[in-house]
Amino acid sequence: MAIAANEVQRLVRSRVALTGLLMVLLLTVAAAIASSAYYRDQGALRGRMEAQANADFTQQPDRHPHRVVHFGHFAMRPPSGLAAMDPGVEPFTGVMVYLEGHRQNSANFGDARQSSLLVRFGQLSPAFVLQAVAPLLLIFLGAGMVARERERGTLRQMMLAGASGGDLMIGKMLALGAAAAVMATPAVLLVGNLGLDGQVAAITGGMMLMGYGAYLAFWVVLTVLVSALTPSARPALVLLTALWALSVVVAPRVAAEAGAGLTQLATRLENDVAIQRDLRDMGDSHDPDDPYFDAFKRATLKQYGVERVEDLPVNYRGLLGIEGERMTASLFNRYAAQNFAAMADQSRTMDLVAAISPTVALRRLSMTTAGTDLATYRRFIDEAERYRYELVQRLNRIQAENVSFKDDAAKSNDAAAEARSRVSADNWRATPAFRFPQESVGETAARATPSLVVILVWLALAAGFASLAASRLQRVAR
């Protein structure tokens, strides 16, 4: 503790060290305040947009059900509470999906698509500051902590005075850890405040903070370790800066490129072309001579025991809509599953890079606990598609059961038939609004645990080598 107190006093007296610490602290405070305010405004904005979309849909007048299918609806993803800490992939994936019949649209209104190109370099968030900036400052503050004692000749004096190598390194780590704690305080307060507001579960928030604490502790231990192994502060600073660049800058980029290289992801244009080709091969419900739908027609007539579609007890056009939507939805889901599977393979490749970069593991842990990772985005898309399919099929069933085939066929030329083909607006007023269910705390914790374990393993390895370095210091001093 005496060594730690003395080192803290030195950091406070150093104008350069104190200025750097205050700058990073202010940067973390600014990131926390700005990000929290942004996502608070986003929550209110998305709530208003969702309410407006629901009102527009339910306030439609009496009309033909298929017109409602093409009027469409919207699915809105509410912002996660911890998105203020780590926005993750959300700025790039979008937060709103337009739902309509015969199509499966992608999400829109991502910040990276609407803002300047600078957004693509990453938003200023507490996660970015703690993942990238804080470790670099710890390196500059601590690279000479032990090496400086060796340069000045005070290392042997401290050992002769009764301090062990372990005492020296632990004292230095405590002092550097205090600096790390100061930088992390605004983020801790942000997560705690979100938890008090009920926006964050204690377990997920605690896992996030534990991950960041272990990550910063790793850099504290690594910095003091390298300082103890090098003859002077300069080579320690160079080596630590190189390790920071490898872990924070190079490894994530290499991981992304490796994932993209090993698993090819089809572009949107390639998907659209392939889907249109498969749709053409599946059959055209508007073509009476289409082989598939001709067989469907014969099967339907046989099922109801009639000879003509006009004699069916239900509207055949509604049945065509139900069957066509089932076929196209299965095709869209198959391509969506292929794309998400490719993305998952790329993510697994990136996870392997955690073996050489704790930063990659922390990013996965941070996004998972924040609910801004790829898995959460896929769950949103899946829920939106499930809602879209059920909505469209419900309208198709209304057309089949409440609109006669005769009026449906004549509505374009007969005003009276067109009026009779309209159904009551009560049918869409009774439609439940889209709600994106939050993942259970247990499921989130289970997905985040492997990344947390990787970070703790990195910390344990650094601590083990630091213990060996402390023994070496003891022998050298003797």
GROMACS .gro file of C-alpha atoms in nm:
model
  478
    1MET     CA    1   0.000   0.000   0.000
    2ALA     CA    2   0.291   0.235   0.072
    3ILE     CA    3   0.432   0.172  -0.275
    4ALA     CA    4   0.088   0.228  -0.428
    5ALA     CA    5   0.035   0.553  -0.234
    6ASN     CA    6   0.376   0.681  -0.338
    7GLU     CA    7   0.306   0.597  -0.704
    8VAL     CA    8  -0.033   0.769  -0.692
    9GLN     CA    9   0.132   1.082  -0.553
   10ARG     CA   10   0.382   1.073  -0.839
   11LEU     CA   11   0.101   1.048  -1.095
   12VAL     CA   12  -0.083   1.339  -0.935
   13ARG     CA   13   0.231   1.553  -0.929
   14SER     CA   14   0.308   1.473  -1.293
   15ARG     CA   15   0.142   1.739  -1.504
   16VAL     CA   16   0.150   1.522  -1.816
   17ALA     CA   17   0.002   1.218  -1.641
   18LEU     CA   18  -0.267   1.421  -1.465
   19THR     CA   19  -0.361   1.603  -1.786
   20GLY     CA   20  -0.389   1.277  -1.979
   21LEU     CA   21  -0.601   1.119  -1.706
   22LEU     CA   22  -0.834   1.418  -1.689
   23MET     CA   23  -0.871   1.428  -2.068
   24VAL     CA   24  -0.971   1.061  -2.089
   25LEU     CA   25  -1.203   1.106  -1.790
   26LEU     CA   26  -1.373   1.401  -1.958
   27LEU     CA   27  -1.392   1.203  -2.283
   28THR     CA   28  -1.566   0.917  -2.102
   29VAL     CA   29  -1.805   1.161  -1.932
   30ALA     CA   30  -1.885   1.330  -2.264
   31ALA     CA   31  -1.939   0.994  -2.434
   32ALA     CA   32  -2.167   0.872  -2.155
   33ILE     CA   33  -2.377   1.190  -2.150
   34ALA     CA   34  -2.402   1.225  -2.528
   35SER     CA   35  -2.477   0.857  -2.589
   36SER     CA   36  -2.732   0.843  -2.308
   37ALA     CA   37  -2.912   1.154  -2.436
   38TYR     CA   38  -2.907   1.024  -2.793
   39TYR     CA   39  -3.065   0.690  -2.709
   40ARG     CA   40  -3.317   0.854  -2.480
   41ASP     CA   41  -3.425   1.072  -2.772
   42GLN     CA   42  -3.418   0.768  -3.001
   43GLY     CA   43  -3.650   0.581  -2.766
   44ALA     CA   44  -3.899   0.868  -2.770
   45LEU     CA   45  -3.871   0.907  -3.150
   46ARG     CA   46  -3.922   0.537  -3.219
   47GLY     CA   47  -4.215   0.532  -2.979
   48ARG     CA   48  -4.382   0.818  -3.169
   49MET     CA   49  -4.313   0.656  -3.504
   50GLU     CA   50  -4.452   0.323  -3.385
   51ALA     CA   51  -4.766   0.491  -3.251
   52GLN     CA   52  -4.811   0.677  -3.581
   53ALA     CA   53  -4.764   0.358  -3.785
   54ASN     CA   54  -5.018   0.172  -3.570
   55ALA     CA   55  -5.265   0.461  -3.601
   56ASP     CA   56  -5.224   0.480  -3.979
   57PHE     CA   57  -5.286   0.107  -4.012
   58THR     CA   58  -5.587   0.081  -3.781
   59GLN     CA   59  -5.752   0.400  -3.912
   60GLN     CA   60  -5.788   0.269  -4.266
   61PRO     CA   61  -6.151   0.275  -4.388
   62ASP     CA   62  -6.356  -0.022  -4.503
   63ARG     CA   63  -6.169  -0.166  -4.800
   64HIS     CA   64  -6.071  -0.482  -4.982
   65PRO     CA   65  -5.838  -0.697  -4.765
   66HIS     CA   66  -5.576  -0.724  -5.039
   67ARG     CA   67  -5.546  -0.347  -5.049
   68VAL     CA   68  -5.458  -0.362  -4.682
   69VAL     CA   69  -5.193  -0.623  -4.763
   70HIS     CA   70  -5.027  -0.375  -4.999
   71PHE     CA   71  -5.083  -0.079  -4.764
   72GLY     CA   72  -4.839  -0.254  -4.534
   73HIS     CA   73  -4.726  -0.191  -4.180
   74PHE     CA   74  -4.405  -0.122  -3.987
   75ALA     CA   75  -4.207  -0.312  -3.725
   76MET     CA   76  -3.995  -0.094  -3.500
   77ARG     CA   77  -3.712  -0.215  -3.281
   78PRO     CA   78  -3.701  -0.031  -2.946
   79PRO     CA   79  -3.352   0.076  -2.833
   80SER     CA   80  -3.184  -0.138  -2.572
   81GLY     CA   81  -3.105   0.030  -2.242
   82LEU     CA   82  -2.735  -0.059  -2.265
   83ALA     CA   83  -2.713   0.068  -2.624
   84ALA     CA   84  -2.610   0.396  -2.460
   85MET     CA   85  -2.302   0.212  -2.339
   86ASP     CA   86  -2.229   0.021  -2.659
   87PRO     CA   87  -2.431   0.081  -2.982
   88GLY     CA   88  -2.278  -0.231  -3.139
   89VAL     CA   89  -2.402  -0.310  -3.490
   90GLU     CA   90  -2.723  -0.110  -3.454
   91PRO     CA   91  -2.595   0.201  -3.642
   92PHE     CA   92  -2.530  -0.021  -3.945
   93THR     CA   93  -2.824  -0.264  -3.945
   94GLY     CA   94  -3.124  -0.033  -3.912
   95VAL     CA   95  -3.414  -0.028  -3.668
   96MET     CA   96  -3.734  -0.032  -3.878
   97VAL     CA   97  -3.875  -0.285  -4.125
   98TYR     CA   98  -4.154  -0.213  -4.373
   99LEU     CA   99  -4.391  -0.511  -4.377
  100GLU     CA  100  -4.590  -0.585  -4.693
  101GLY     CA  101  -4.729  -0.879  -4.884
  102HIS     CA  102  -4.515  -1.086  -5.124
  103ARG     CA  103  -4.189  -0.927  -5.002
  104GLN     CA  104  -3.946  -0.954  -4.715
  105ASN     CA  105  -3.771  -0.619  -4.671
  106SER     CA  106  -3.451  -0.544  -4.484
  107ALA     CA  107  -3.424  -0.304  -4.192
  108ASN     CA  108  -3.372   0.065  -4.264
  109PHE     CA  109  -3.282   0.393  -4.091
  110GLY     CA  110  -2.941   0.293  -3.958
  111ASP     CA  111  -2.728   0.588  -3.852
  112ALA     CA  112  -2.444   0.488  -4.084
  113ARG     CA  113  -2.680   0.506  -4.384
  114GLN     CA  114  -2.825   0.845  -4.293
  115SER     CA  115  -2.527   1.028  -4.145
  116SER     CA  116  -2.188   1.131  -4.275
  117LEU     CA  117  -1.919   0.880  -4.362
  118LEU     CA  118  -1.751   0.958  -4.029
  119VAL     CA  119  -2.013   0.742  -3.855
  120ARG     CA  120  -1.862   0.440  -4.027
  121PHE     CA  121  -1.547   0.489  -3.819
  122GLY     CA  122  -1.747   0.431  -3.502
  123GLN     CA  123  -1.958   0.640  -3.270
  124LEU     CA  124  -1.813   0.805  -2.964
  125SER     CA  125  -1.941   0.580  -2.688
  126PRO     CA  126  -1.817   0.479  -2.343
  127ALA     CA  127  -1.744   0.134  -2.489
  128PHE     CA  128  -1.509   0.279  -2.750
  129VAL     CA  129  -1.325   0.492  -2.494
  130LEU     CA  130  -1.274   0.202  -2.254
  131GLN     CA  131  -1.184  -0.049  -2.525
  132ALA     CA  132  -0.936   0.164  -2.719
  133VAL     CA  133  -0.838   0.490  -2.549
  134ALA     CA  134  -0.815   0.387  -2.183
  135PRO     CA  135  -0.562   0.102  -2.240
  136LEU     CA  136  -0.338   0.336  -2.438
  137LEU     CA  137  -0.332   0.589  -2.156
  138LEU     CA  138  -0.259   0.312  -1.904
  139ILE     CA  139   0.041   0.217  -2.118
  140PHE     CA  140   0.176   0.573  -2.119
  141LEU     CA  141   0.121   0.607  -1.745
  142GLY     CA  142   0.265   0.271  -1.644
  143ALA     CA  143   0.531   0.175  -1.898
  144GLY     CA  144   0.807   0.314  -1.678
  145MET     CA  145   0.671   0.226  -1.335
  146VAL     CA  146   0.914  -0.059  -1.265
  147ALA     CA  147   1.172   0.011  -1.535
  148ARG     CA  148   1.220   0.359  -1.391
  149GLU     CA  149   1.317   0.210  -1.052
  150ARG     CA  150   1.579  -0.001  -1.226
  151GLU     CA  151   1.714   0.296  -1.424
  152ARG     CA  152   1.745   0.512  -1.113
  153GLY     CA  153   1.901   0.237  -0.905
  154THR     CA  154   1.624   0.248  -0.647
  155LEU     CA  155   1.501  -0.105  -0.718
  156ARG     CA  156   1.780  -0.270  -0.513
  157GLN     CA  157   1.731  -0.016  -0.236
  158MET     CA  158   1.362  -0.100  -0.211
  159MET     CA  159   1.440  -0.471  -0.193
  160LEU     CA  160   1.704  -0.416   0.076
  161ALA     CA  161   1.448  -0.210   0.269
  162GLY     CA  162   1.227  -0.518   0.294
  163ALA     CA  163   0.999  -0.491  -0.009
  164SER     CA  164   0.963  -0.806  -0.215
  165GLY     CA  165   0.925  -0.826  -0.590
  166GLY     CA  166   0.559  -0.911  -0.540
  167ASP     CA  167   0.511  -0.611  -0.311
  168LEU     CA  168   0.666  -0.382  -0.571
  169MET     CA  169   0.458  -0.508  -0.864
  170ILE     CA  170   0.131  -0.525  -0.671
  171GLY     CA  171   0.185  -0.172  -0.542
  172LYS     CA  172   0.247  -0.044  -0.893
  173MET     CA  173  -0.060  -0.233  -1.020
  174LEU     CA  174  -0.279  -0.085  -0.748
  175ALA     CA  175  -0.170   0.267  -0.842
  176LEU     CA  176  -0.228   0.207  -1.213
  177GLY     CA  177  -0.554   0.030  -1.133
  178ALA     CA  178  -0.670   0.340  -0.946
  179ALA     CA  179  -0.616   0.542  -1.265
  180ALA     CA  180  -0.814   0.283  -1.461
  181ALA     CA  181  -1.095   0.300  -1.204
  182VAL     CA  182  -1.112   0.679  -1.242
  183MET     CA  183  -1.149   0.648  -1.619
  184ALA     CA  184  -1.416   0.379  -1.588
  185THR     CA  185  -1.625   0.560  -1.324
  186PRO     CA  186  -1.855   0.748  -1.569
  187ALA     CA  187  -1.937   0.422  -1.748
  188VAL     CA  188  -2.010   0.248  -1.418
  189LEU     CA  189  -2.240   0.533  -1.317
  190LEU     CA  190  -2.415   0.517  -1.654
  191VAL     CA  191  -2.484   0.144  -1.626
  192GLY     CA  192  -2.590   0.185  -1.264
  193ASN     CA  193  -2.829   0.466  -1.352
  194LEU     CA  194  -2.982   0.259  -1.632
  195GLY     CA  195  -3.025  -0.025  -1.385
  196LEU     CA  196  -3.200   0.198  -1.133
  197ASP     CA  197  -3.436   0.316  -1.410
  198GLY     CA  198  -3.527  -0.047  -1.479
  199GLN     CA  199  -3.380  -0.041  -1.831
  200VAL     CA  200  -3.104  -0.291  -1.753
  201ALA     CA  201  -3.113  -0.623  -1.568
  202ALA     CA  202  -2.865  -0.650  -1.283
  203ILE     CA  203  -2.709  -0.967  -1.424
  204THR     CA  204  -2.641  -0.837  -1.775
  205GLY     CA  205  -2.524  -0.500  -1.647
  206GLY     CA  206  -2.302  -0.672  -1.392
  207MET     CA  207  -2.152  -0.901  -1.657
  208MET     CA  208  -2.075  -0.603  -1.878
  209LEU     CA  209  -1.902  -0.417  -1.596
  210MET     CA  210  -1.717  -0.731  -1.491
  211GLY     CA  211  -1.590  -0.774  -1.845
  212TYR     CA  212  -1.467  -0.415  -1.869
  213GLY     CA  213  -1.312  -0.439  -1.522
  214ALA     CA  214  -1.124  -0.757  -1.615
  215TYR     CA  215  -1.017  -0.603  -1.946
  216LEU     CA  216  -0.872  -0.291  -1.785
  217ALA     CA  217  -0.714  -0.506  -1.513
  218PHE     CA  218  -0.548  -0.710  -1.788
  219TRP     CA  219  -0.390  -0.399  -1.935
  220VAL     CA  220  -0.280  -0.284  -1.588
  221VAL     CA  221  -0.110  -0.618  -1.518
  222LEU     CA  222   0.039  -0.642  -1.868
  223THR     CA  223   0.180  -0.289  -1.847
  224VAL     CA  224   0.352  -0.347  -1.513
  225LEU     CA  225   0.470  -0.690  -1.630
  226VAL     CA  226   0.640  -0.553  -1.942
  227SER     CA  227   0.785  -0.266  -1.739
  228ALA     CA  228   0.937  -0.521  -1.501
  229LEU     CA  229   1.092  -0.726  -1.783
  230THR     CA  230   1.254  -0.445  -1.982
  231PRO     CA  231   1.575  -0.263  -1.890
  232SER     CA  232   1.431   0.088  -1.934
  233ALA     CA  233   1.107   0.274  -1.989
  234ARG     CA  234   1.157   0.343  -2.360
  235PRO     CA  235   1.159  -0.019  -2.487
  236ALA     CA  236   0.871  -0.095  -2.250
  237LEU     CA  237   0.667   0.185  -2.404
  238VAL     CA  238   0.748   0.074  -2.759
  239LEU     CA  239   0.663  -0.289  -2.690
  240LEU     CA  240   0.338  -0.208  -2.507
  241THR     CA  241   0.227   0.032  -2.780
  242ALA     CA  242   0.289  -0.240  -3.038
  243LEU     CA  243   0.083  -0.488  -2.832
  244TRP     CA  244  -0.197  -0.231  -2.803
  245ALA     CA  245  -0.196  -0.173  -3.178
  246LEU     CA  246  -0.205  -0.549  -3.241
  247SER     CA  247  -0.492  -0.612  -3.000
  248VAL     CA  248  -0.706  -0.302  -3.053
  249VAL     CA  249  -0.643  -0.204  -3.416
  250VAL     CA  250  -0.492  -0.488  -3.618
  251ALA     CA  251  -0.658  -0.802  -3.475
  252PRO     CA  252  -1.022  -0.687  -3.511
  253ARG     CA  253  -0.957  -0.575  -3.866
  254VAL     CA  254  -0.776  -0.896  -3.957
  255ALA     CA  255  -1.057  -1.095  -3.795
  256ALA     CA  256  -1.319  -0.917  -4.006
  257GLU     CA  257  -1.121  -0.967  -4.327
  258ALA     CA  258  -1.054  -1.332  -4.244
  259GLY     CA  259  -1.422  -1.394  -4.176
  260ALA     CA  260  -1.523  -1.229  -4.502
  261GLY     CA  261  -1.256  -1.420  -4.692
  262LEU     CA  262  -1.340  -1.763  -4.552
  263THR     CA  263  -1.717  -1.723  -4.575
  264GLN     CA  264  -1.854  -1.531  -4.870
  265LEU     CA  265  -2.170  -1.330  -4.807
  266ALA     CA  266  -2.395  -1.269  -5.105
  267THR     CA  267  -2.464  -0.905  -5.188
  268ARG     CA  268  -2.816  -0.767  -5.185
  269LEU     CA  269  -2.821  -0.753  -5.566
  270GLU     CA  270  -2.714  -1.117  -5.592
  271ASN     CA  271  -2.986  -1.216  -5.346
  272ASP     CA  272  -3.254  -1.021  -5.532
  273VAL     CA  273  -3.158  -1.179  -5.865
  274ALA     CA  274  -3.155  -1.529  -5.716
  275ILE     CA  275  -3.491  -1.476  -5.544
  276GLN     CA  276  -3.655  -1.349  -5.861
  277ARG     CA  277  -3.520  -1.648  -6.052
  278ASP     CA  278  -3.657  -1.890  -5.793
  279LEU     CA  279  -3.991  -1.708  -5.783
  280ARG     CA  280  -4.024  -1.749  -6.158
  281ASP     CA  281  -3.950  -2.121  -6.126
  282MET     CA  282  -4.198  -2.168  -5.842
  283GLY     CA  283  -4.497  -2.066  -6.048
  284ASP     CA  284  -4.725  -1.770  -6.115
  285SER     CA  285  -5.060  -1.764  -5.935
  286HIS     CA  286  -5.191  -1.510  -6.191
  287ASP     CA  287  -5.127  -1.749  -6.484
  288PRO     CA  288  -5.418  -1.993  -6.526
  289ASP     CA  289  -5.194  -2.227  -6.726
  290ASP     CA  290  -4.917  -2.241  -6.465
  291PRO     CA  291  -4.851  -2.612  -6.386
  292TYR     CA  292  -4.818  -2.574  -6.011
  293PHE     CA  293  -5.123  -2.358  -5.957
  294ASP     CA  294  -5.325  -2.560  -6.205
  295ALA     CA  295  -5.255  -2.862  -5.983
  296PHE     CA  296  -5.340  -2.655  -5.677
  297LYS     CA  297  -5.672  -2.559  -5.834
  298ARG     CA  298  -5.763  -2.921  -5.911
  299ALA     CA  299  -5.668  -3.027  -5.557
  300THR     CA  300  -5.881  -2.749  -5.409
  301LEU     CA  301  -6.185  -2.837  -5.618
  302LYS     CA  302  -6.145  -3.201  -5.521
  303GLN     CA  303  -6.115  -3.111  -5.154
  304TYR     CA  304  -6.446  -2.924  -5.156
  305GLY     CA  305  -6.617  -3.163  -5.396
  306VAL     CA  306  -6.709  -2.907  -5.666
  307GLU     CA  307  -6.635  -2.865  -6.035
  308ARG     CA  308  -6.576  -2.490  -6.065
  309VAL     CA  309  -6.407  -2.228  -5.850
  310GLU     CA  310  -6.731  -2.027  -5.864
  311ASP     CA  311  -6.899  -2.310  -5.668
  312LEU     CA  312  -6.645  -2.308  -5.384
  313PRO     CA  313  -6.782  -2.206  -5.041
  314VAL     CA  314  -6.482  -1.974  -5.008
  315ASN     CA  315  -6.320  -1.716  -5.233
  316TYR     CA  316  -6.065  -1.896  -5.450
  317ARG     CA  317  -5.864  -1.577  -5.491
  318GLY     CA  318  -5.814  -1.566  -5.116
  319LEU     CA  319  -5.695  -1.927  -5.123
  320LEU     CA  320  -5.449  -1.836  -5.398
  321GLY     CA  321  -5.321  -1.552  -5.182
  322ILE     CA  322  -5.272  -1.787  -4.887
  323GLU     CA  323  -5.084  -2.044  -5.094
  324GLY     CA  324  -4.876  -1.784  -5.280
  325GLU     CA  325  -4.774  -1.613  -4.957
  326ARG     CA  326  -4.679  -1.946  -4.802
  327MET     CA  327  -4.454  -2.029  -5.095
  328THR     CA  328  -4.286  -1.689  -5.124
  329ALA     CA  329  -4.237  -1.661  -4.747
  330SER     CA  330  -4.063  -1.999  -4.737
  331LEU     CA  331  -3.833  -1.884  -5.017
  332PHE     CA  332  -3.753  -1.554  -4.845
  333ASN     CA  333  -3.687  -1.733  -4.517
  334ARG     CA  334  -3.451  -1.976  -4.685
  335TYR     CA  335  -3.238  -1.700  -4.832
  336ALA     CA  336  -3.247  -1.504  -4.507
  337ALA     CA  337  -3.134  -1.813  -4.315
  338GLN     CA  338  -2.847  -1.863  -4.561
  339ASN     CA  339  -2.731  -1.504  -4.518
  340PHE     CA  340  -2.751  -1.514  -4.139
  341ALA     CA  341  -2.571  -1.849  -4.136
  342ALA     CA  342  -2.288  -1.692  -4.337
  343MET     CA  343  -2.276  -1.399  -4.097
  344ALA     CA  344  -2.265  -1.641  -3.802
  345ASP     CA  345  -1.971  -1.825  -3.963
  346GLN     CA  346  -1.791  -1.494  -4.005
  347SER     CA  347  -1.858  -1.411  -3.640
  348ARG     CA  348  -1.718  -1.747  -3.529
  349THR     CA  349  -1.403  -1.677  -3.727
  350MET     CA  350  -1.371  -1.345  -3.547
  351ASP     CA  351  -1.419  -1.518  -3.213
  352LEU     CA  352  -1.114  -1.733  -3.283
  353VAL     CA  353  -0.907  -1.414  -3.297
  354ALA     CA  354  -0.989  -1.363  -2.928
  355ALA     CA  355  -0.700  -1.604  -2.874
  356ILE     CA  356  -0.463  -1.321  -2.970
  357SER     CA  357  -0.676  -1.020  -2.878
  358PRO     CA  358  -0.879  -0.972  -2.558
  359THR     CA  359  -1.032  -0.666  -2.726
  360VAL     CA  360  -1.223  -0.892  -2.968
  361ALA     CA  361  -1.362  -1.092  -2.675
  362LEU     CA  362  -1.463  -0.774  -2.492
  363ARG     CA  363  -1.642  -0.636  -2.797
  364ARG     CA  364  -1.846  -0.955  -2.826
  365LEU     CA  365  -1.927  -0.950  -2.452
  366SER     CA  366  -2.015  -0.580  -2.460
  367MET     CA  367  -2.248  -0.604  -2.762
  368THR     CA  368  -2.413  -0.921  -2.631
  369THR     CA  369  -2.495  -0.776  -2.289
  370ALA     CA  370  -2.601  -0.447  -2.450
  371GLY     CA  371  -2.841  -0.626  -2.686
  372THR     CA  372  -2.679  -0.465  -2.990
  373ASP     CA  373  -2.511  -0.771  -3.143
  374LEU     CA  374  -2.585  -0.962  -3.462
  375ALA     CA  375  -2.786  -1.232  -3.283
  376THR     CA  376  -3.026  -0.973  -3.141
  377TYR     CA  377  -3.063  -0.811  -3.482
  378ARG     CA  378  -3.146  -1.148  -3.638
  379ARG     CA  379  -3.403  -1.212  -3.367
  380PHE     CA  380  -3.564  -0.877  -3.450
  381ILE     CA  381  -3.576  -0.962  -3.822
  382ASP     CA  382  -3.721  -1.306  -3.747
  383GLU     CA  383  -3.989  -1.160  -3.518
  384ALA     CA  384  -4.078  -0.894  -3.776
  385GLU     CA  385  -4.111  -1.160  -4.048
  386ARG     CA  386  -4.326  -1.379  -3.823
  387TYR     CA  387  -4.554  -1.083  -3.756
  388ARG     CA  388  -4.565  -0.990  -4.128
  389TYR     CA  389  -4.655  -1.344  -4.234
  390GLU     CA  390  -4.930  -1.381  -3.976
  391LEU     CA  391  -5.071  -1.038  -4.067
  392VAL     CA  392  -5.077  -1.106  -4.443
  393GLN     CA  393  -5.224  -1.454  -4.402
  394ARG     CA  394  -5.491  -1.318  -4.169
  395LEU     CA  395  -5.592  -1.068  -4.438
  396ASN     CA  396  -5.585  -1.341  -4.702
  397ARG     CA  397  -5.818  -1.552  -4.490
  398ILE     CA  398  -6.052  -1.255  -4.453
  399GLN     CA  399  -6.056  -1.224  -4.832
  400ALA     CA  400  -6.126  -1.595  -4.869
  401GLU     CA  401  -6.406  -1.602  -4.614
  402ASN     CA  402  -6.568  -1.257  -4.630
  403VAL     CA  403  -6.543  -1.158  -4.999
  404SER     CA  404  -6.729  -1.354  -5.265
  405PHE     CA  405  -6.539  -1.478  -5.568
  406LYS     CA  406  -6.795  -1.318  -5.799
  407ASP     CA  407  -6.760  -0.970  -5.646
  408ASP     CA  408  -6.383  -1.009  -5.628
  409ALA     CA  409  -6.361  -1.087  -5.999
  410ALA     CA  410  -6.597  -0.805  -6.102
  411LYS     CA  411  -6.481  -0.527  -5.869
  412SER     CA  412  -6.268  -0.357  -6.135
  413ASN     CA  413  -6.564  -0.304  -6.367
  414ASP     CA  414  -6.864  -0.300  -6.134
  415ALA     CA  415  -6.896  -0.027  -5.873
  416ALA     CA  416  -7.155  -0.223  -5.677
  417ALA     CA  417  -6.931  -0.533  -5.673
  418GLU     CA  418  -6.638  -0.318  -5.565
  419ALA     CA  419  -6.842  -0.181  -5.275
  420ARG     CA  420  -6.950  -0.531  -5.168
  421SER     CA  421  -6.588  -0.653  -5.180
  422ARG     CA  422  -6.493  -0.411  -4.902
  423VAL     CA  423  -6.488  -0.551  -4.551
  424SER     CA  424  -6.528  -0.376  -4.217
  425ALA     CA  425  -6.237  -0.174  -4.082
  426ASP     CA  426  -6.293  -0.355  -3.750
  427ASN     CA  427  -6.085  -0.637  -3.897
  428TRP     CA  428  -5.762  -0.431  -3.893
  429ARG     CA  429  -5.853  -0.233  -3.587
  430ALA     CA  430  -5.841  -0.565  -3.403
  431THR     CA  431  -5.491  -0.641  -3.535
  432PRO     CA  432  -5.241  -0.657  -3.246
  433ALA     CA  433  -4.944  -0.422  -3.270
  434PHE     CA  434  -4.593  -0.555  -3.326
  435ARG     CA  435  -4.397  -0.608  -3.007
  436PHE     CA  436  -4.033  -0.711  -3.004
  437PRO     CA  437  -3.991  -0.946  -2.705
  438GLN     CA  438  -3.674  -0.895  -2.507
  439GLU     CA  439  -3.442  -1.191  -2.467
  440SER     CA  440  -3.448  -1.347  -2.122
  441VAL     CA  441  -3.167  -1.257  -1.885
  442GLY     CA  442  -3.059  -1.620  -1.866
  443GLU     CA  443  -3.025  -1.651  -2.245
  444THR     CA  444  -2.824  -1.330  -2.267
  445ALA     CA  445  -2.598  -1.436  -1.981
  446ALA     CA  446  -2.542  -1.775  -2.144
  447ARG     CA  447  -2.437  -1.614  -2.474
  448ALA     CA  448  -2.210  -1.365  -2.299
  449THR     CA  449  -2.037  -1.611  -2.065
  450PRO     CA  450  -1.784  -1.756  -2.318
  451SER     CA  451  -1.650  -1.408  -2.398
  452LEU     CA  452  -1.624  -1.323  -2.029
  453VAL     CA  453  -1.433  -1.646  -1.967
  454VAL     CA  454  -1.187  -1.560  -2.246
  455ILE     CA  455  -1.116  -1.219  -2.088
  456LEU     CA  456  -1.069  -1.374  -1.745
  457VAL     CA  457  -0.829  -1.630  -1.895
  458TRP     CA  458  -0.626  -1.347  -2.047
  459LEU     CA  459  -0.617  -1.176  -1.707
  460ALA     CA  460  -0.515  -1.499  -1.533
  461LEU     CA  461  -0.232  -1.557  -1.784
  462ALA     CA  462  -0.103  -1.204  -1.737
  463ALA     CA  463  -0.119  -1.243  -1.358
  464GLY     CA  464   0.070  -1.573  -1.380
  465PHE     CA  465   0.351  -1.419  -1.583
  466ALA     CA  466   0.354  -1.120  -1.349
  467SER     CA  467   0.411  -1.358  -1.057
  468LEU     CA  468   0.711  -1.508  -1.237
  469ALA     CA  469   0.841  -1.160  -1.315
  470ALA     CA  470   0.812  -1.066  -0.947
  471SER     CA  471   1.028  -1.366  -0.850
  472ARG     CA  472   1.280  -1.265  -1.115
  473LEU     CA  473   1.294  -0.912  -0.973
  474GLN     CA  474   1.366  -1.059  -0.631
  475ARG     CA  475   1.657  -1.268  -0.765
  476VAL     CA  476   1.802  -0.979  -0.968
  477ALA     CA  477   1.794  -0.746  -0.666
  478ARG     CA  478   1.990  -0.997  -0.459
   0.00000   0.00000   0.00000
